[in-house]
XYZ file of C-alpha atoms in Angstrom:
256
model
C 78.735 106.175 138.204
C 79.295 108.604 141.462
C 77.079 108.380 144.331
C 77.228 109.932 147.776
C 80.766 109.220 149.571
C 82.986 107.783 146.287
C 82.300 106.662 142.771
C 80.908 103.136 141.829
C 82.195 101.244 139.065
C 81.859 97.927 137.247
C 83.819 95.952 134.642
C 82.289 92.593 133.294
C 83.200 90.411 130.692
C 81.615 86.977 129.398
C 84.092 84.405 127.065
C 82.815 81.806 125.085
C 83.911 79.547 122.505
C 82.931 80.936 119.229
C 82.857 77.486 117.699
C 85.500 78.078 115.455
C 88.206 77.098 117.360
C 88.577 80.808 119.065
C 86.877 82.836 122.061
C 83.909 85.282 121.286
C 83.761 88.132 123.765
C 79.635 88.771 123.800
C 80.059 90.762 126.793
C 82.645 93.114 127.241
C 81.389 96.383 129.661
C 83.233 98.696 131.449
C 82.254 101.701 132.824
C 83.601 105.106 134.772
C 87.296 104.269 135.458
C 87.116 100.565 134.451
C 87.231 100.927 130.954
C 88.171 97.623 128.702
C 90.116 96.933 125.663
C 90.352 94.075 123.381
C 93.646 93.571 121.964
C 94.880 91.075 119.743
C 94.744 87.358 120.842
C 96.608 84.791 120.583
C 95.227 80.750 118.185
C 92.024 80.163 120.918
C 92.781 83.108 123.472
C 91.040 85.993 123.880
C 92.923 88.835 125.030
C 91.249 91.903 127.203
C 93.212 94.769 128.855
C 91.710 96.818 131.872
C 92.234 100.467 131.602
C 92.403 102.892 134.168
C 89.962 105.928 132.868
C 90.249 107.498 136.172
C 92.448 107.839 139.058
C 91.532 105.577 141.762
C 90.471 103.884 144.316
C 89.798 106.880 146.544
C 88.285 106.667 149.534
C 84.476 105.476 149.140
C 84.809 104.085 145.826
C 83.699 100.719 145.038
C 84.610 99.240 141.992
C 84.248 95.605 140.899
C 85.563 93.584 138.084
C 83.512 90.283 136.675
C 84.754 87.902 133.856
C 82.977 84.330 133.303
C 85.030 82.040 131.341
C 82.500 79.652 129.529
C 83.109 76.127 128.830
C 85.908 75.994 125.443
C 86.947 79.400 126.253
C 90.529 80.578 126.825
C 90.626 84.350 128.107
C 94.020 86.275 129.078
C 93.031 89.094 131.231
C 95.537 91.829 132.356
C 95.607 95.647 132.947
C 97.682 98.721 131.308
C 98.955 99.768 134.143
C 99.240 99.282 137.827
C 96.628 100.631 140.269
C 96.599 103.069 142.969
C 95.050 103.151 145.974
C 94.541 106.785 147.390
C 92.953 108.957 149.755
C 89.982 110.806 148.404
C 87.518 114.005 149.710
C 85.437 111.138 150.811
C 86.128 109.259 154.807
C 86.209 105.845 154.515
C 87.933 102.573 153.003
C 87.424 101.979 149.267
C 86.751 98.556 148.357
C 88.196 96.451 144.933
C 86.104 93.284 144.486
C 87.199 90.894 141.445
C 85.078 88.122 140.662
C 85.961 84.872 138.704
C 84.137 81.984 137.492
C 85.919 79.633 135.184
C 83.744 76.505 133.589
C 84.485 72.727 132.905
C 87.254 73.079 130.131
C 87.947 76.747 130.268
C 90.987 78.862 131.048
C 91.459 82.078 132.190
C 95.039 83.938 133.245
C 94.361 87.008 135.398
C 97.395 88.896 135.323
C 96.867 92.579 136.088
C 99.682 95.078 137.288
C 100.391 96.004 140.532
C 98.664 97.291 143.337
C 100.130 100.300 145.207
C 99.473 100.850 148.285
C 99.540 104.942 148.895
C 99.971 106.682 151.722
C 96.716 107.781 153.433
C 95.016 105.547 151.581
C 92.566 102.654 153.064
C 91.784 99.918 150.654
C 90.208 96.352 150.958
C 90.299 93.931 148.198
C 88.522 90.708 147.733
C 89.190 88.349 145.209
C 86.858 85.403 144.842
C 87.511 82.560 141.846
C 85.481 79.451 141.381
C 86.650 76.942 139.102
C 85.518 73.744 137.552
C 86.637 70.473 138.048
C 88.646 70.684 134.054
C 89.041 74.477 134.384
C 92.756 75.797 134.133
C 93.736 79.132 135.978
C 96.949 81.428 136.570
C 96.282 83.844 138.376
C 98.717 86.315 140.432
C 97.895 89.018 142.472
C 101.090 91.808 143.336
C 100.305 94.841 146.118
C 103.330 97.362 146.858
C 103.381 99.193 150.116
C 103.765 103.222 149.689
C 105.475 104.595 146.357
C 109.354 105.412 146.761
C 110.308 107.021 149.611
C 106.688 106.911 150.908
C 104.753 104.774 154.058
C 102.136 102.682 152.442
C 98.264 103.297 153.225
C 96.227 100.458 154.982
C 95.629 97.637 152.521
C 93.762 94.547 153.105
C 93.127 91.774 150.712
C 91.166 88.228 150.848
C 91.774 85.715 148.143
C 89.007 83.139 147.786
C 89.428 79.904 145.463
C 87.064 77.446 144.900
C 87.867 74.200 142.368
C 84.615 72.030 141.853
C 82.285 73.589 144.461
C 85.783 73.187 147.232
C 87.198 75.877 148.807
C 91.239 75.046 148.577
C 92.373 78.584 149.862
C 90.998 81.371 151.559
C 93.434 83.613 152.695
C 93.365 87.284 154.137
C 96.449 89.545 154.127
C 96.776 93.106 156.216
C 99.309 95.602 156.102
C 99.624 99.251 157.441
C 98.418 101.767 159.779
C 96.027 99.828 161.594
C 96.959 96.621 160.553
C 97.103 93.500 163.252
C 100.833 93.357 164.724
C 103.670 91.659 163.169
C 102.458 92.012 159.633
C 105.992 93.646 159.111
C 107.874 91.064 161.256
C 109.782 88.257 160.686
C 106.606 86.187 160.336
C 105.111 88.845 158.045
C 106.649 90.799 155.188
C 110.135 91.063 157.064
C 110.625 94.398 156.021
C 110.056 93.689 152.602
C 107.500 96.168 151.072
C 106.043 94.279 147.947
C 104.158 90.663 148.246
C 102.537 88.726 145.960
C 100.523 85.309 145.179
C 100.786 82.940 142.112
C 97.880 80.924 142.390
C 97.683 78.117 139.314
C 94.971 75.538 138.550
C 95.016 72.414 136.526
C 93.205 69.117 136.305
C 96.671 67.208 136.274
C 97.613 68.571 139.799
C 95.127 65.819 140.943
C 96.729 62.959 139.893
C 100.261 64.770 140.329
C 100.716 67.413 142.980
C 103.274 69.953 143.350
C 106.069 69.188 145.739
C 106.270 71.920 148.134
C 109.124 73.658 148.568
C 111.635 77.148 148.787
C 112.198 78.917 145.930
C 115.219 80.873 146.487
C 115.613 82.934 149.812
C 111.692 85.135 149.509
C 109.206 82.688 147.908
C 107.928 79.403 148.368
C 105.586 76.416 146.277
C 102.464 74.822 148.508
C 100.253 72.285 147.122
C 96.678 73.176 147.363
C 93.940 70.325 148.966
C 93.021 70.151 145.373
C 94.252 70.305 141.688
C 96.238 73.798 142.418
C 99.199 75.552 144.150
C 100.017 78.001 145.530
C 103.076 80.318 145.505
C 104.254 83.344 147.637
C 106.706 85.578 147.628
C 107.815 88.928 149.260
C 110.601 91.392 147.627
C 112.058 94.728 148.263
C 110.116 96.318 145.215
C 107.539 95.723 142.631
C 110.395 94.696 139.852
C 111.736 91.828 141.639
C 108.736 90.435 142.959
C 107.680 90.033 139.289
C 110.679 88.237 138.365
C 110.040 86.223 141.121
C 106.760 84.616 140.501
C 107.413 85.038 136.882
C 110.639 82.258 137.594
C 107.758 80.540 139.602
C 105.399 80.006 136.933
C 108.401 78.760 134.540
C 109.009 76.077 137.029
C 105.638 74.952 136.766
C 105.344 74.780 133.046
C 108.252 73.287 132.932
C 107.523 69.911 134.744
C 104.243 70.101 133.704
C-alpha cells in the first residue's frame, strides 16, 4: 500500500510438509510490488519466485519479505530479476527487511538476484534468519554498486543469523556517499564494485567444520561458531561474483 513519504509493501510465505512427501504452500501473499509466483518444484521442494510489480525501492519505501519454513519442509526461494534501489519524490532512505525462520528439519535456499545499488539512491537492508538446531540453509546475498558507467547510491546492509537460539554472525556492510572511510580501500571492496555473502547451514558442520581458507584471489571460506560458514567474495561486476560463490557452494557440496 502507499502511505505518506514512500509505499509499504509485504511478501510472506508459510511452507509445510504436506504429508505426502512434498511442501504445501498455505500461505503465499504478496502485495504492491512484491508480488509471488509459484513455479514448478522440484521431488519435496517447493519452489516460489519474487516478482518485481513495481519499480523500487525509492526513497521512503519500506518493503519486507517473510517466509517460515515449517518442520519437513524444503522451500527454494529466488526472484525474477534483480532489484533496484533508486531515488524517489520522497527524502529519505528506503528500507528492505527479509525475514527467515527455518524449523527443526527444514530447508530453505534464499537465492534472489542482485541488488543494485543506483545512483542517488539511499537504501538499508536487514536480513535476519533463525534456524533450528536440524535446519539446513543456503542462502546468498549479491549488492552491485551503481549500474555501468554510474557511482553507486548509499547502501547499507546487516545480515543476522541465528542457529538454535545462537547468534553465529551478525555482520553490517556500508558503501557510498556517506559511508564510514575505507569501505573502498584495500581493507574494503578494493575497488571492486560488486560483493556478496554465501552463508550455508547444516547439522553436519557440527561434528565437521569447514576449514577456512582462500578461494582464488577475491573470496574466502570462514567457519561459523556453529554448524555454518560463511563465504565472501568481491568482483568487478555482478557476472563474476556469481560464478564466484556459485564455485563456492560446489566446493561445499562436494566434500559434504
Amino acid at each position: 500500500m502507499t502511505v505518506t513519504g514512500g509505499v509499504r509493501a509485504l511478501a510472506r510465505i508459510v511452507a509445510r510438509d504436506d504429508g505426502r512427501g512434498g511442501t504445501a504452500l498455505p500461505v503465499l501473499d504478496g502485495e504492491g510490488p512484491l508480488a509471488l509466483r509459484r513455479t514448478r518444484g522440484s521431488g519435496a521442494e517447493a519452489r516460489v519466485v519474487l516478482v518485481g510489480a513495481m519499480s523500487g525501492p525509492l526513497g521512503g519505501d519500506h518493503f519486507t519479505v517473510e517466509a517460515d519454513v515449517e518442520t519437513g519442509a524444503r522451500l527454494r526461494l529466488g526472484s525474477a530479476a534483480a532489484t533496484i534501489a533508486l531515488p524517489g519524490q520522497s527524502k529519505g532512505e528506503a528500507r528492505y527487511d527479509v525475514r527467515l525462520s527455518v524449523a527443526d528439519g527444514a530447508e530453505l535456499h534464499w537465492l534472489p538476484e542482485q541488488l543494485i545499488s543506483a545512483r542517488g539512491s539511499d537504501l538499508y537492508v536487514t536480513t535476519r534468519v533463525d534456524v533450528g538446531a536440524a535446519g539446513r540453509l543456503v542462502l546468498r546475498e549479491e549488492q552491485v554498486l551503481g549500474r555501468v558507467g554510474e557511482e553507486p547510491g548509499r547502501l547499507t546492509s546487516r545480515l543476522r543469523v541465528r542457529v538454535a537460539d545462537r547468534v553465529v554472525l551478525d555482520q553490517e556492510l556500508a558503501c557510498g556517499p556517506g559511508a564510514p572511510g575505507g569501505w573502498d580501500g584495500a581493507a574494503g571492496l578494493g575497488g571492486h564494485r560488486a560483493v556478496g555473502q554465501l552463508v550455508v547451514v547444516r547439522p553436519e558442520f557440527a561434528d565437521a567444520p569447514v576449514t577456512a581458507r582462500v578461494l582464488g584471489d577475491h573470496a574466502a571460506l570462514m567457519p561459523l561458531a556453529g554448524p555454518a560458514a560463511l563465504v565472501s567474495a568481491v568482483a568487478p561486476d555482478a557476472l563474476r561474483l556469481r560464478r564466484l560463490l556459485d564455485e563456492a557452494l560446489a566446493s561445499l557440496d562436494s566434500v559434504n
